[in-house]
Coordinates of C-alpha atoms in Angstrom, one line a residue:
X10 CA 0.0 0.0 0.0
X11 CA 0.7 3.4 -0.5
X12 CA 2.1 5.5 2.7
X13 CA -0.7 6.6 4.9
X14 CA 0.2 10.6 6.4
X15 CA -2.0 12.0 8.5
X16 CA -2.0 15.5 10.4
X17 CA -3.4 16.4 13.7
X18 CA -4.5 19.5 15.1
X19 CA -5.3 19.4 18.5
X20 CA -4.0 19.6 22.1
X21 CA -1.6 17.2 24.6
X22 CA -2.8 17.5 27.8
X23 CA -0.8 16.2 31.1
X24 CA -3.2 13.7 32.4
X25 CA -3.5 12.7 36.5
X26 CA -4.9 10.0 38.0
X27 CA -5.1 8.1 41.6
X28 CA -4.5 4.4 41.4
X29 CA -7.3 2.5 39.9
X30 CA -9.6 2.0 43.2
X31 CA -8.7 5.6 44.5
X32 CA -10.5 8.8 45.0
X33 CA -9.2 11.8 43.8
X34 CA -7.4 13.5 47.0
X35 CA -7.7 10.5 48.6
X36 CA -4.4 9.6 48.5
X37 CA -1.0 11.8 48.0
X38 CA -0.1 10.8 45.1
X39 CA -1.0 10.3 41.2
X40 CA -0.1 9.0 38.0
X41 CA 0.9 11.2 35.1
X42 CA 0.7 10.6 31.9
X43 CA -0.1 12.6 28.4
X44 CA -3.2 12.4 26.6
X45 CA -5.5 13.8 24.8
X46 CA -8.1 12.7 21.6
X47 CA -6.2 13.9 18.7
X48 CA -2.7 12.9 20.0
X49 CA -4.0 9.4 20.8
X50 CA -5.5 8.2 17.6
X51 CA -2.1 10.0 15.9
X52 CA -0.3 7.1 18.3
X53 CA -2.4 4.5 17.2
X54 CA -2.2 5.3 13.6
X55 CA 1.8 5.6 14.0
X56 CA 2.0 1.8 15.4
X57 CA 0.0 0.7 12.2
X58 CA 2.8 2.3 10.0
X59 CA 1.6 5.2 9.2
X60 CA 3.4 8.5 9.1
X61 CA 2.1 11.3 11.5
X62 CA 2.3 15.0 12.1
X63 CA 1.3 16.8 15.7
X64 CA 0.3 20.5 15.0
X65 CA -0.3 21.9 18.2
X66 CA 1.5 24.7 20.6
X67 CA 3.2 23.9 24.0
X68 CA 4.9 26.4 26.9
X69 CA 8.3 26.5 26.6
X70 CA 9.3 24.9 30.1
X71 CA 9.7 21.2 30.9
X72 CA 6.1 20.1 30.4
X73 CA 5.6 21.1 26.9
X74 CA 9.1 19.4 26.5
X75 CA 8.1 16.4 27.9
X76 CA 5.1 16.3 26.4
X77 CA 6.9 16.7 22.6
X78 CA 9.1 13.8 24.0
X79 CA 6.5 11.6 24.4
X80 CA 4.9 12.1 21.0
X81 CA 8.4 11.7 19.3
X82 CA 8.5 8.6 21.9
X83 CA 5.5 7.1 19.8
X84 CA 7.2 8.0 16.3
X85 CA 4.4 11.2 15.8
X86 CA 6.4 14.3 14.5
X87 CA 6.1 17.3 16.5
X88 CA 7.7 19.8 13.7
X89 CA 4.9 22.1 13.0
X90 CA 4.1 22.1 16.8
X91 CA 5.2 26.1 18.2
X92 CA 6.1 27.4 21.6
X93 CA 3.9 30.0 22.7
X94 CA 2.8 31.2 26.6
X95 CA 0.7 30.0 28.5
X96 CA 0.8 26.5 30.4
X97 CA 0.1 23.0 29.8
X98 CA -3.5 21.7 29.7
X99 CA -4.3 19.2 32.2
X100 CA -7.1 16.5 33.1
X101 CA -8.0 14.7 35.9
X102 CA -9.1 11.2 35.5
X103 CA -10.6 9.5 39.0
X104 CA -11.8 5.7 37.4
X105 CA -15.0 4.6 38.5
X106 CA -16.1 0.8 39.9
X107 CA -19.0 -0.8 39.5
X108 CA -22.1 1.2 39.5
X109 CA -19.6 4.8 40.5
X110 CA -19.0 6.1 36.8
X111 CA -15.6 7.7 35.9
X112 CA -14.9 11.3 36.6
X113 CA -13.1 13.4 34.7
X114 CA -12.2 17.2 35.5
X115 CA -10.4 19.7 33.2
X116 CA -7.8 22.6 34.0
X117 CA -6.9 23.6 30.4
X118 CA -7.9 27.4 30.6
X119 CA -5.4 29.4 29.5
X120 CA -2.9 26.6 27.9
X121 CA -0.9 27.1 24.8
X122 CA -2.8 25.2 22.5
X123 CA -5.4 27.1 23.2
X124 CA -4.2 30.5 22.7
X125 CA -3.7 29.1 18.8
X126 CA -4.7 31.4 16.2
X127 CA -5.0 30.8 12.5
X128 CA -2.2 33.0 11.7
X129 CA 0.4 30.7 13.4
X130 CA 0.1 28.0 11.3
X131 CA 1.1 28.3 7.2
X132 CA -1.2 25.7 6.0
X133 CA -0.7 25.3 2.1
X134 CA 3.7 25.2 3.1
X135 CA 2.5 22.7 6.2
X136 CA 0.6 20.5 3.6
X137 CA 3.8 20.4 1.4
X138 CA 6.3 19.9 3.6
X139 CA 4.4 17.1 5.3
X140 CA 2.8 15.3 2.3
X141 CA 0.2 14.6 3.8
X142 CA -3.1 12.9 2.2
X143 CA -5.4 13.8 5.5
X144 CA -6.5 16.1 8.1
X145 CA -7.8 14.6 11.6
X146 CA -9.6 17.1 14.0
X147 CA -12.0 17.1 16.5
X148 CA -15.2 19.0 18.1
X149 CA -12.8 19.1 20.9
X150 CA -10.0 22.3 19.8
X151 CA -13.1 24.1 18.7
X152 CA -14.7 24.0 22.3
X153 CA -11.2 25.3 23.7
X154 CA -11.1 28.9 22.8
X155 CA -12.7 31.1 20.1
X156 CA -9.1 31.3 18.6
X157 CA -8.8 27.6 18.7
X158 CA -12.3 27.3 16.9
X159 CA -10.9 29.9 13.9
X160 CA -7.6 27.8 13.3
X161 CA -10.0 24.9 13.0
X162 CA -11.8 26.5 10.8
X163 CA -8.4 28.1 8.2
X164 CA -7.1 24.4 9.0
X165 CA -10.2 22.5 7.1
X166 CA -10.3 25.0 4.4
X167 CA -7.0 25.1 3.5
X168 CA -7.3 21.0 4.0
X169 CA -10.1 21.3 0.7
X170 CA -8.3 23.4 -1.2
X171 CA -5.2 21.4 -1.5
X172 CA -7.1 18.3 -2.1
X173 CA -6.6 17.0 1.1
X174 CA -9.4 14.3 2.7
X175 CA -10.7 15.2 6.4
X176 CA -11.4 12.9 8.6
X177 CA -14.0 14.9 11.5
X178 CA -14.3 13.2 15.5
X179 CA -17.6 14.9 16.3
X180 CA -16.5 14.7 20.1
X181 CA -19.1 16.6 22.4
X182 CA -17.3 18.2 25.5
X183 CA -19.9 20.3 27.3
X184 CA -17.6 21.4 30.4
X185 CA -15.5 22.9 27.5
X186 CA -17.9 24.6 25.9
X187 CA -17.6 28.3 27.5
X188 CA -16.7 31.3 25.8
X189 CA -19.7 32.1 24.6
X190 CA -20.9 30.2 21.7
X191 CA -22.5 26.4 21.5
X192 CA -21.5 23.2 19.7
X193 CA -24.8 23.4 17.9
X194 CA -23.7 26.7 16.3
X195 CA -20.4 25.5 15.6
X196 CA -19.9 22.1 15.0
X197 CA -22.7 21.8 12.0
X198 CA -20.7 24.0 9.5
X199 CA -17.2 21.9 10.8
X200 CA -19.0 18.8 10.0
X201 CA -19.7 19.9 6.5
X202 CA -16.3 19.7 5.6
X203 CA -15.5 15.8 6.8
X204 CA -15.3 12.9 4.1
X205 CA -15.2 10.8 7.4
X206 CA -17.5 11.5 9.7
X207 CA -17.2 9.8 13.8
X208 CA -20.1 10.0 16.4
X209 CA -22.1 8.6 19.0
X210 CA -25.3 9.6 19.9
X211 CA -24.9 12.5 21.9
X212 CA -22.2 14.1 19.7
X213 CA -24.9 14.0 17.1
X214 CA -28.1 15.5 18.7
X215 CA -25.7 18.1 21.2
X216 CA -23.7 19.3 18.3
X217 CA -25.8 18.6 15.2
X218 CA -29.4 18.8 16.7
X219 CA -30.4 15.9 14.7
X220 CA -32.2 13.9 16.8
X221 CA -34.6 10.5 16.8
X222 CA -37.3 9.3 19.5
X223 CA -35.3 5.7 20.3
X224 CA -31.7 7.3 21.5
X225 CA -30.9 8.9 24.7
X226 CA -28.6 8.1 28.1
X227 CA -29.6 4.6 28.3
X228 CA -27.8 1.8 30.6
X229 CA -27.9 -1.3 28.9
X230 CA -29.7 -2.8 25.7
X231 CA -30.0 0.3 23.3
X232 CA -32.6 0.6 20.9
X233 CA -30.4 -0.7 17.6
X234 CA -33.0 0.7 15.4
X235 CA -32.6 4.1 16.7
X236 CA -29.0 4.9 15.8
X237 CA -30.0 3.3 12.2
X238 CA -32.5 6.1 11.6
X239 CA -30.2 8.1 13.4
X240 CA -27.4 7.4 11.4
X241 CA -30.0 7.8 8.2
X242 CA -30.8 11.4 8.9
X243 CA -27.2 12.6 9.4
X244 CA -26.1 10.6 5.8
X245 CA -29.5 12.8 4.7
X246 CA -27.9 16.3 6.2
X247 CA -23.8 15.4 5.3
X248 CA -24.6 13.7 1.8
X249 CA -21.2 14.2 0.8
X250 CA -19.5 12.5 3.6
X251 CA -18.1 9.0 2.4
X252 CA -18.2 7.4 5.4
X253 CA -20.5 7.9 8.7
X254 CA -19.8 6.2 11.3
X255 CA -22.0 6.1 15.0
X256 CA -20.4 4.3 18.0
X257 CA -22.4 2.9 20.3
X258 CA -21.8 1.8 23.9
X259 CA -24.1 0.3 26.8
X260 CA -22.6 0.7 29.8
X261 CA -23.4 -1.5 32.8
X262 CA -21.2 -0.6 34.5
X263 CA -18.2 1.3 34.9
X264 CA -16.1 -1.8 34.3
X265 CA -18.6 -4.0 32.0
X266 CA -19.9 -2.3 29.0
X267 CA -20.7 -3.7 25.7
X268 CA -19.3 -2.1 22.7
X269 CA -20.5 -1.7 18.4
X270 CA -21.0 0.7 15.7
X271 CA -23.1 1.1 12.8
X272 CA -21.3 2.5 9.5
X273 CA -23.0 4.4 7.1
X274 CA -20.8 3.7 3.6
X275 CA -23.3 5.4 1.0
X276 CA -26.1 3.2 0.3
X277 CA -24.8 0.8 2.5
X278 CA -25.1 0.4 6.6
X279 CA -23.5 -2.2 8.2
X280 CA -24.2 -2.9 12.2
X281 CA -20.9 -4.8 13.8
X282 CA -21.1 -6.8 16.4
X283 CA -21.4 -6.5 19.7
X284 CA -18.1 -7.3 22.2
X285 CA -18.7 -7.2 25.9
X286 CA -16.0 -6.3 28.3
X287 CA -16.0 -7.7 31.8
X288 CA -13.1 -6.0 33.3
X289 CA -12.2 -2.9 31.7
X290 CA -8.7 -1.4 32.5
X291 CA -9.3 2.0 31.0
X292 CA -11.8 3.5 28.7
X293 CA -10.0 6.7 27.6
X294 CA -9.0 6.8 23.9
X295 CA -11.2 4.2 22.6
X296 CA -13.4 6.4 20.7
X297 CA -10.0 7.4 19.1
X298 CA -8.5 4.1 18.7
X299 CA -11.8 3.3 16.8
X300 CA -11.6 6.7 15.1
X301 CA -7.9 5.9 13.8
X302 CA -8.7 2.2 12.7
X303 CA -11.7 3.6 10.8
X304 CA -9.3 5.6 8.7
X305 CA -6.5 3.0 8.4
X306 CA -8.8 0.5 7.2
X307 CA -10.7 2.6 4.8
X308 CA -7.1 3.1 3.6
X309 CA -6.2 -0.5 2.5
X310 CA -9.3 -2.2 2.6
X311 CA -12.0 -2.6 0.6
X312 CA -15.0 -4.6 2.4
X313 CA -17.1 -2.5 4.5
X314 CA -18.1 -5.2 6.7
X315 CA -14.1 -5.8 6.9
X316 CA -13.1 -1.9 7.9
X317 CA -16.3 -1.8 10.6
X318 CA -15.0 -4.6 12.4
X319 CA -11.4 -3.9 12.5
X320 CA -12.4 -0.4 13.5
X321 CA -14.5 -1.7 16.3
X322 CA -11.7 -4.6 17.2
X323 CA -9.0 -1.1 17.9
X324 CA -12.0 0.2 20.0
X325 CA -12.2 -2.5 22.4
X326 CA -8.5 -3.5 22.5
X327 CA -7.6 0.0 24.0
X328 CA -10.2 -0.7 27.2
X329 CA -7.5 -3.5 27.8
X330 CA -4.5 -1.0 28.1
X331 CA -3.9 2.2 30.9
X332 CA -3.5 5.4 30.2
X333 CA -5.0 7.1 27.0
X334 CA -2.6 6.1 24.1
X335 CA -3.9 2.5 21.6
X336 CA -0.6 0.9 22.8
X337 CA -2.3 -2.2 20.5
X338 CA -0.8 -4.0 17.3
X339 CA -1.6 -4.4 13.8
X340 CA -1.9 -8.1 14.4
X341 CA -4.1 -7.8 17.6
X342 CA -6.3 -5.9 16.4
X343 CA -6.8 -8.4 12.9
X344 CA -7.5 -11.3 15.6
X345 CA -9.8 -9.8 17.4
X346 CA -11.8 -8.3 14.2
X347 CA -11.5 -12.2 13.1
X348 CA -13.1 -13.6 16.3
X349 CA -10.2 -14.3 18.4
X350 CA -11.8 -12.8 21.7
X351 CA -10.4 -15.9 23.9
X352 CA -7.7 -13.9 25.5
X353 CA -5.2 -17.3 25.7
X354 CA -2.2 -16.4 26.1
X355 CA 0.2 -16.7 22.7
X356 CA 3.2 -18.6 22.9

């Protein structure tokens, strides 16, 4: 296959977290580690072989240069990332058990990345330099700052001019959501421009306002038919899109949820299966490890039914692994997609 290059704009935020069990402030101590949606499906694509770019900004003190580390770490270039003041963006992730959901809590005002403006960035000499065939964002640098939304916006028309394809994670973040205008009157127009479109059901009706009567915050066996007519009215609305894709999770708990997608591939829809997860080890990222399968696979394969479940297969494989990076293989992720959920160990 041709070489797969893929750009990023987003943010890398500094993530802490107590020991799975923990309370935040319950103990003294927490884990760091990076993260963020954008810079975890550019990891994920960079272990299937494909080449990745970072565009971002970072302070120029020892965070943003860890943080750069870490992304060079996981072979995703960081040369169109800038310095610029401001601070690092952090989360805090406390994991929930049983019927306690996850909790997470952001301190990004203020960060570098989001003081981004479109004149930082020259987009037709980035596109050259980098050779790159696609552009990956998400609703989430939008909801940042109103800055962050406008290089977003220069970004995805730059991407269309020179031919590039644009892969769009819808991404709802409500707590993020606060200088002053809604995903609703944002995130329609950003959607217009995606030949890959990635969802789940509240990304759609908060930030799209297409909604259907048999979807909604539901704990366990989700109305199927629902995200199909769901799914059908946003192909109806982004009739250019190639490919639409809705994840779907039922959670019954913070660690057993069931996970599936329906894809939307023109005239065709294709429902995956469903995987169950007993004992999830960490949910972060997998909307993004699904989100970079999706475009890997539309990439170099040519069954639908093939690219949902491989996409879906990344999806689960990351609730399997800590922290918010896909640290998954090309080859795990084939098994699963295959049928291979045993879990024997491989000798």
């Amino acid at each position: 296959m041709d070489s797969i290059s893929v750009l990023f704009l987003g943010e890398l935020m500094l993530r802490l977290s107590p020991e799975n069990g923990k309370r935040l402030l319950q103990f003294p101590t927490l884990e760091v580690s990076f993260g963020g949606a954008e810079a975890n499906s550019a990891v994920l694509l960079s272990r299937l072989g494909c080449r990745t770019e970072f565009i971002s900004a970072f302070p120029g003190n020892e965070f943003g240069e860890a943080a750069l580390r870490e992304l060079r770490a996981n072979n995703v270039g960081t040369r169109f990332c800038l310095k610029k003041d401001g601070r690092m963006g952090i989360y805090f992730l406390e994991k929930g058990g049983d019927q306690r959901p996850s909790k997470v809590i952001y301190d990004r005002e203020n960060s570098s990345a989001s003081k981004i403006t479109p004149g930082d960035f020259n987009w037709p000499e980035i596109f050259r330099e980098s050779g790159a065939g696609w552009l990956y964002v998400t609703g989430i640098t939008p909801a940042i700052s109103s800055s962050a939304k406008e290089t977003v916006f220069s970004a995805l028309e730059a991407a269309k001019k020179a031919g590039l394809k644009i892969l769009i994670d819808l991404n709802f973040r409500k707590k993020l959501w606060n200088y002053g205008e809604k995903a609703s009157q944002v995130m329609p127009r950003i959607a217009s421009y995606g030949d890959i479109l990635i969802a789940n059901e509240e990304d759609i009706q908060k930030s799209l306002g297409i909604t259907t009567d048999r979807t909604g915050e539901v704990s366990s066996n989700l109305d199927e038919t629902g995200y199909v007519e769901l799914i059908k009215k946003t192909r109806e609305q982004y009739p250019g899109a190639e490919l639409i894709a809705i994840t779907l999770r039922e959670s019954f708990s913070a660690d057993r949820n069931r996970w599936s997608a329906v894809v939307s591939a023109g005239k065709e829809l294709i429902v995956s299966r469903k995987h169950v997860m007993e004992d999830i080890t960490d949910r972060i990222g997998a909307g993004d490890a699904f989100g970079a399968a999706l475009l890997y696979a539309y990439c170099t394969m040519d069954d639908i039914k093939e690219i949902v479940e491989f996409s879906v297969a990344a999806a689960v494989l990351k609730h399997s692994v800590w922290g918010d990076f896909p640290l998954i293989s090309l080859e795990e992720i084939k098994a699963l997609a295959k049928g291979n959920e045993s879990g024997r160990v491989q000798r």
